[in-house]
CSV table of C-alpha atoms in Angstrom, one decimal:
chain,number,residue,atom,x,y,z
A,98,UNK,CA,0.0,0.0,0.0
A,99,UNK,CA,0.8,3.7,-0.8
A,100,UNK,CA,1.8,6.1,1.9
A,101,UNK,CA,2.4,9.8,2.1
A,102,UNK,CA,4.1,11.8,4.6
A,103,UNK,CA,4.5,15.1,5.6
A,104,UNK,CA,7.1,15.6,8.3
A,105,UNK,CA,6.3,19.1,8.8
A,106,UNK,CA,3.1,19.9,10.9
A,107,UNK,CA,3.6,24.0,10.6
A,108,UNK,CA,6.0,26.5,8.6
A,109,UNK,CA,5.9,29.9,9.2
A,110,UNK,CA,7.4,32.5,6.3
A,111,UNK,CA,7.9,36.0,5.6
A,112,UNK,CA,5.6,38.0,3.5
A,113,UNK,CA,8.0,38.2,0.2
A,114,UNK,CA,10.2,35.2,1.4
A,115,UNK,CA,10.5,31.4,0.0
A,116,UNK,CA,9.3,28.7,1.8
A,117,UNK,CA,9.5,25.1,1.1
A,118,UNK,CA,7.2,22.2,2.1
A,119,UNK,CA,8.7,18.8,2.4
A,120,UNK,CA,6.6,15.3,1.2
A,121,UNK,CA,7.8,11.8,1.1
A,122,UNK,CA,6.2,8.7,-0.5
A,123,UNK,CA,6.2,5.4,-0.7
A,124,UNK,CA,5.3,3.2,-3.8
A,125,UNK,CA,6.4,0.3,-5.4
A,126,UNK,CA,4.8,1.5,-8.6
A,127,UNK,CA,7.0,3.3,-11.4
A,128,UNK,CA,3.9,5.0,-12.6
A,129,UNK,CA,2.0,7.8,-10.4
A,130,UNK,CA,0.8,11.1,-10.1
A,131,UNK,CA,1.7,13.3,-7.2
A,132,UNK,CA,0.3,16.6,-6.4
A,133,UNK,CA,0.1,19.4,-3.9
A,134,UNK,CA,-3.3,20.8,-3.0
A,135,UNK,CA,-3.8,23.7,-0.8
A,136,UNK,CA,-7.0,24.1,1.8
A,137,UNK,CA,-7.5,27.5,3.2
A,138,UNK,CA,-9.3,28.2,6.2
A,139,UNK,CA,-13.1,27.2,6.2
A,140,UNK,CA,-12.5,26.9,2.3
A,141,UNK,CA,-12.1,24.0,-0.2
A,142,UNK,CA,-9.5,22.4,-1.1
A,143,UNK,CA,-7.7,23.4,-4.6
A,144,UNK,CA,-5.1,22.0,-6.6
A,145,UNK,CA,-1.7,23.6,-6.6
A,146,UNK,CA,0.5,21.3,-8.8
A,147,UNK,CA,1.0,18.4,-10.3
A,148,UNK,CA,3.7,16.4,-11.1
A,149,UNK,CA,3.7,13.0,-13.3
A,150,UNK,CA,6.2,10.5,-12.2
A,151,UNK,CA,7.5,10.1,-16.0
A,152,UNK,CA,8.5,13.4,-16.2
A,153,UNK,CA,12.3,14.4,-15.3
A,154,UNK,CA,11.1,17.8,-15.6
A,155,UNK,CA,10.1,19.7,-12.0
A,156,UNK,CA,6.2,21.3,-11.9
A,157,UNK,CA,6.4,24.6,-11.9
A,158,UNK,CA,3.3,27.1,-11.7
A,159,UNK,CA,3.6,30.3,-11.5
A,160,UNK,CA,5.2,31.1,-7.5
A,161,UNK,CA,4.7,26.9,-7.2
A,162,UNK,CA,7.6,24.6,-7.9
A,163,UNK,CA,9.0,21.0,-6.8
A,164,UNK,CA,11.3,19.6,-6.6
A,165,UNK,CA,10.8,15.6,-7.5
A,166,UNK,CA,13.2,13.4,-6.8
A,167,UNK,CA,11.7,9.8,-7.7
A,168,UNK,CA,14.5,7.4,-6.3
A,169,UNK,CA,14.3,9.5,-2.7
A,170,UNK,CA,11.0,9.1,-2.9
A,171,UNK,CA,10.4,13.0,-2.4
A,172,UNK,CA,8.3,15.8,-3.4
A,173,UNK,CA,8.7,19.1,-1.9
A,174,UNK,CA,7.0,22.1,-2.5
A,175,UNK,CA,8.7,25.7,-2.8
A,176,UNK,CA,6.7,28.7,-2.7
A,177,UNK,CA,8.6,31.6,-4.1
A,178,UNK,CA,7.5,35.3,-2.9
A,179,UNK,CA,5.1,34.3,-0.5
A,180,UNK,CA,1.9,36.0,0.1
A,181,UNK,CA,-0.7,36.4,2.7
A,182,UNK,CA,-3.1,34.4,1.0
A,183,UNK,CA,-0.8,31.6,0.5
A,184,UNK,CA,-1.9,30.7,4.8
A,185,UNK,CA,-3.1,27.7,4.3
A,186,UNK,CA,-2.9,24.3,5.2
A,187,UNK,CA,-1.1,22.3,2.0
A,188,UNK,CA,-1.4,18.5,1.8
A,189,UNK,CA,1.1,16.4,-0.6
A,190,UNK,CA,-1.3,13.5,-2.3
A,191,UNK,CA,-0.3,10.3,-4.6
A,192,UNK,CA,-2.5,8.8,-7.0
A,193,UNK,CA,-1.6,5.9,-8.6
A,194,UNK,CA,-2.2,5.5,-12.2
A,195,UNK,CA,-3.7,2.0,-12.6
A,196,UNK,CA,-6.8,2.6,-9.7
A,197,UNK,CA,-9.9,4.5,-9.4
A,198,UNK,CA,-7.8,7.5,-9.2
A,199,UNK,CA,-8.7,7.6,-5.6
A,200,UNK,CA,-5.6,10.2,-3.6
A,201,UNK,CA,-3.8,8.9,-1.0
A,202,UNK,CA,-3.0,12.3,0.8
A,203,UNK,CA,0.1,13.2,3.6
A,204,UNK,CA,-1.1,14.5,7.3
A,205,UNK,CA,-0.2,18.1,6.1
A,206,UNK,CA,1.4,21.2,6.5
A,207,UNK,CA,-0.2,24.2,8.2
A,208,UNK,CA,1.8,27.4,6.2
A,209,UNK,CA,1.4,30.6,8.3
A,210,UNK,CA,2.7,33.7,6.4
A,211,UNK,CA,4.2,36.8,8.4
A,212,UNK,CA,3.4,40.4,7.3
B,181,UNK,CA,-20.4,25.8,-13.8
B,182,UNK,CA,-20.9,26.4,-10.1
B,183,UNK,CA,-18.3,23.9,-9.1
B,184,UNK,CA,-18.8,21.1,-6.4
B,185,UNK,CA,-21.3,21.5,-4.0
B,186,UNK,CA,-22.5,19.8,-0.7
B,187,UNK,CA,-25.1,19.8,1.6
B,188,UNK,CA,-25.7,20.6,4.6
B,189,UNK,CA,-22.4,22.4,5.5
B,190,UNK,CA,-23.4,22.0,8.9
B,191,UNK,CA,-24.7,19.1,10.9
B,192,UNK,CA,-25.0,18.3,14.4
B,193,UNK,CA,-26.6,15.3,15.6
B,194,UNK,CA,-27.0,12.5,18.6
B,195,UNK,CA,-25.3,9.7,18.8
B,196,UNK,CA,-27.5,7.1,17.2
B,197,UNK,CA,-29.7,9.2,14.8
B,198,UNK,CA,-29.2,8.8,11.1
B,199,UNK,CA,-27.6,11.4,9.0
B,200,UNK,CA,-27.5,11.6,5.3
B,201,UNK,CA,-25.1,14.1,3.4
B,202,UNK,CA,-25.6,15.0,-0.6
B,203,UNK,CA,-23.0,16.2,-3.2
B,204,UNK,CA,-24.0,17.6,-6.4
B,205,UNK,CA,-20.6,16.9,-9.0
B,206,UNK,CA,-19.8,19.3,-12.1
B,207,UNK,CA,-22.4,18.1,-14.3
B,208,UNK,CA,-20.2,16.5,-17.3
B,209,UNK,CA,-17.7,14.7,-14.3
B,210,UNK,CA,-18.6,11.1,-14.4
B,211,UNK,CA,-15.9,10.4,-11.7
B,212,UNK,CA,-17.0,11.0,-8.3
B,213,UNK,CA,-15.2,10.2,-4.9
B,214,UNK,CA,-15.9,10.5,-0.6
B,215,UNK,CA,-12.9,11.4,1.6
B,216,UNK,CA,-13.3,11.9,5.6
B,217,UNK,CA,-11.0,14.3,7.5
B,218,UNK,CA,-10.6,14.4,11.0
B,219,UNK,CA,-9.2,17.8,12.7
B,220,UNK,CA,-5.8,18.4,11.3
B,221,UNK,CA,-5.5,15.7,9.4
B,222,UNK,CA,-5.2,14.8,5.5
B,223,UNK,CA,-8.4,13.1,4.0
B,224,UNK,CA,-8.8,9.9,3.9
B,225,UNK,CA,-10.7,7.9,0.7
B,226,UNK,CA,-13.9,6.2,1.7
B,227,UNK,CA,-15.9,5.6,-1.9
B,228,UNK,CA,-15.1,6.1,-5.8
B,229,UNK,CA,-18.4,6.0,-7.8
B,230,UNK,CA,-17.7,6.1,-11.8
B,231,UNK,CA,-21.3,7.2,-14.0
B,232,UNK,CA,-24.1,5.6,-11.1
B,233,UNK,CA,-21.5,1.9,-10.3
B,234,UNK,CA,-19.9,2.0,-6.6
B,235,UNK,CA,-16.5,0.8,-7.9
B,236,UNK,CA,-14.4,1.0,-4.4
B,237,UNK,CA,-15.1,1.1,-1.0
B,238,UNK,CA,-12.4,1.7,1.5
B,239,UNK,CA,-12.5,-0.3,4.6
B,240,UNK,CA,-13.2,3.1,7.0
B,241,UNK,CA,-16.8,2.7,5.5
B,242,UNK,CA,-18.1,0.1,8.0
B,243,UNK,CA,-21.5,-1.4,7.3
B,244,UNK,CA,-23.2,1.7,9.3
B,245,UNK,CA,-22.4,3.4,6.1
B,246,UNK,CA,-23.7,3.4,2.7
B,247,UNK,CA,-23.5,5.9,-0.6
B,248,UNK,CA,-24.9,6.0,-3.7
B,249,UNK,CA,-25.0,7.8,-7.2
B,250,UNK,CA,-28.8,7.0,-8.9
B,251,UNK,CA,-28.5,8.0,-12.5
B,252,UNK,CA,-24.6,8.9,-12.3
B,253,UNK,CA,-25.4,12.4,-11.1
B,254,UNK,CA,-25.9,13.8,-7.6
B,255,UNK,CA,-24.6,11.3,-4.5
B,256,UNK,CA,-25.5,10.7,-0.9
B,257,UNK,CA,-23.7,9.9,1.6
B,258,UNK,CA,-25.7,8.1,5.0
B,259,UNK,CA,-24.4,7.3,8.0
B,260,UNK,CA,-26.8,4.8,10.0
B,261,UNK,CA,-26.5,4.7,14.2
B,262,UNK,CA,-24.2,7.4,14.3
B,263,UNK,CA,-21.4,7.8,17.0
B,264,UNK,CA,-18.9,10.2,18.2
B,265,UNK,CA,-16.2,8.7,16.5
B,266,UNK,CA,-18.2,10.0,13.4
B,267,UNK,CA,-17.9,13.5,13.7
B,268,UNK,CA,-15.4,14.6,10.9
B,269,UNK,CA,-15.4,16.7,7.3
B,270,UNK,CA,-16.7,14.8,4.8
B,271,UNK,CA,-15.6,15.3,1.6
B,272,UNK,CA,-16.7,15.0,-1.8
B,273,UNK,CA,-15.0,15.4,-4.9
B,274,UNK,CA,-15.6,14.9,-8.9
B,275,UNK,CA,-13.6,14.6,-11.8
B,276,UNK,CA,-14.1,14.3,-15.4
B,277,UNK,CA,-14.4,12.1,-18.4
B,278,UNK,CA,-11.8,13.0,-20.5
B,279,UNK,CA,-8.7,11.0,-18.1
B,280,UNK,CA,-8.2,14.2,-15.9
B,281,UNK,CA,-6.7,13.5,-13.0
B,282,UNK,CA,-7.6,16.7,-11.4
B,283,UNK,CA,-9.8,16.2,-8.3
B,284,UNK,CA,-12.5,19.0,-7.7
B,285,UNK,CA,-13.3,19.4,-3.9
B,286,UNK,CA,-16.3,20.4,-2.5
B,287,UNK,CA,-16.9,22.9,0.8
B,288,UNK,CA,-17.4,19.9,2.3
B,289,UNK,CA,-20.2,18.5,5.4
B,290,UNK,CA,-18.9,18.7,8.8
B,291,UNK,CA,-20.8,16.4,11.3
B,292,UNK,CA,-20.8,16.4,14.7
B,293,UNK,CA,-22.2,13.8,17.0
B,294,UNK,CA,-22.8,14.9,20.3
């Protein structure tokens, strides 16, 4: 079975600053989709990133990038000139590709962002 | 496209009453999933329904619960002889025909059993 975890229950950044959010797996599946969803505050969950375990080539949206290293097993987040609205708690999920596309999901990371 | 939605947000109840919980999907997402999360925790999968079939069940969803998707459109979610190990978020996402693998999440149901 599939496990995610996130080692880091709360970060704290500087308005401006980068930040990054650490995420370890385990699989035994060379095929898989990771991604990092962010849930603010009394709001629903959205999708941040996502990274496809075929592709060398790090994620990167907009402020959002990982860094994917598939033999470590790791998937960390970095969040470039942080903002206030980027508080949130961020979970790291797995999907595998051969399933129901259920996610498998880390215990998260509560990100609280200094002015 | 108003996005995921859920219903109630809110719902307090006593131990041992029934509870039932609705999502309404996107309307062209045929993929639709249940996740439960507890305070400060990560969701965890209970149910994947593709078009109106049940295809998984995760063992969380005891026999107190049940879910269904008539006519591959809106679900329910009901939780029979509820108890205070209950009480958590639950979750509803959808997700679309076309091999997406993006997951829409609703606001969400949190249930309290008292």
């Amino acid at each position: 079975a599939q496990t995610v975890t996130q080692s880091q229950p709360e970060m704290s950044v500087q308005e401006a600053e980068t930040v990054t959010l650490s995420c370890t797996y385990d699989t035994s599946e060379s095929d898989y989709y990771l991604f990092w969803y962010k849930q603010p505050p009394s709001r629903q969950m959205i999708l941040v990133i996502r990274q496809e375990a075929y592709k060398q080539q790090n994620a990167t949206e907009n402020r959002f990038s990982v860094n994917f290293q598939k033999a470590a097993k790791s998937f960390s987040l970095k969040i470039s000139d942080s903002q206030l609205g980027d508080a949130a708690m961020y979970f790291c999920a797995y999907r595998s590709v051969w399933n129901t596309g259920k996610l498998i999901f880390g215990q998260g990371t509560t990100l609280q962002v200094k002015p | 496209d108003t996005g995921v939605s859920q219903d109630p947000r809110h719902k307090i109840t006593k131990r041992g009453q029934n509870v039932t919980f609705r999502c309404d999907p996107i309307s062209e997402h045929n993929r639709l999933y249940w996740y439960r999360q507890t305070l400060g925790q990560g969701p965890e999968f209970l149910t994947y329904f593709q078009n109106e079939a049940q295809l998984e069940k995760s063992r969380l969803l005891s026999d107190r619960f049940s879910a269904e998707r008539p006519k591959g459109s809106f679900s329910t979610l009901e939780i029979q002889r509820t108890e205070q190990g209950d009480s958590a978020m639950y979750l509803c996402a959808s997700s679309g025909r076309d091999g997406s693998y993006e997951q829409y999440f609703g606001p969400g149901t949190r249930l309290t059993v008292t």
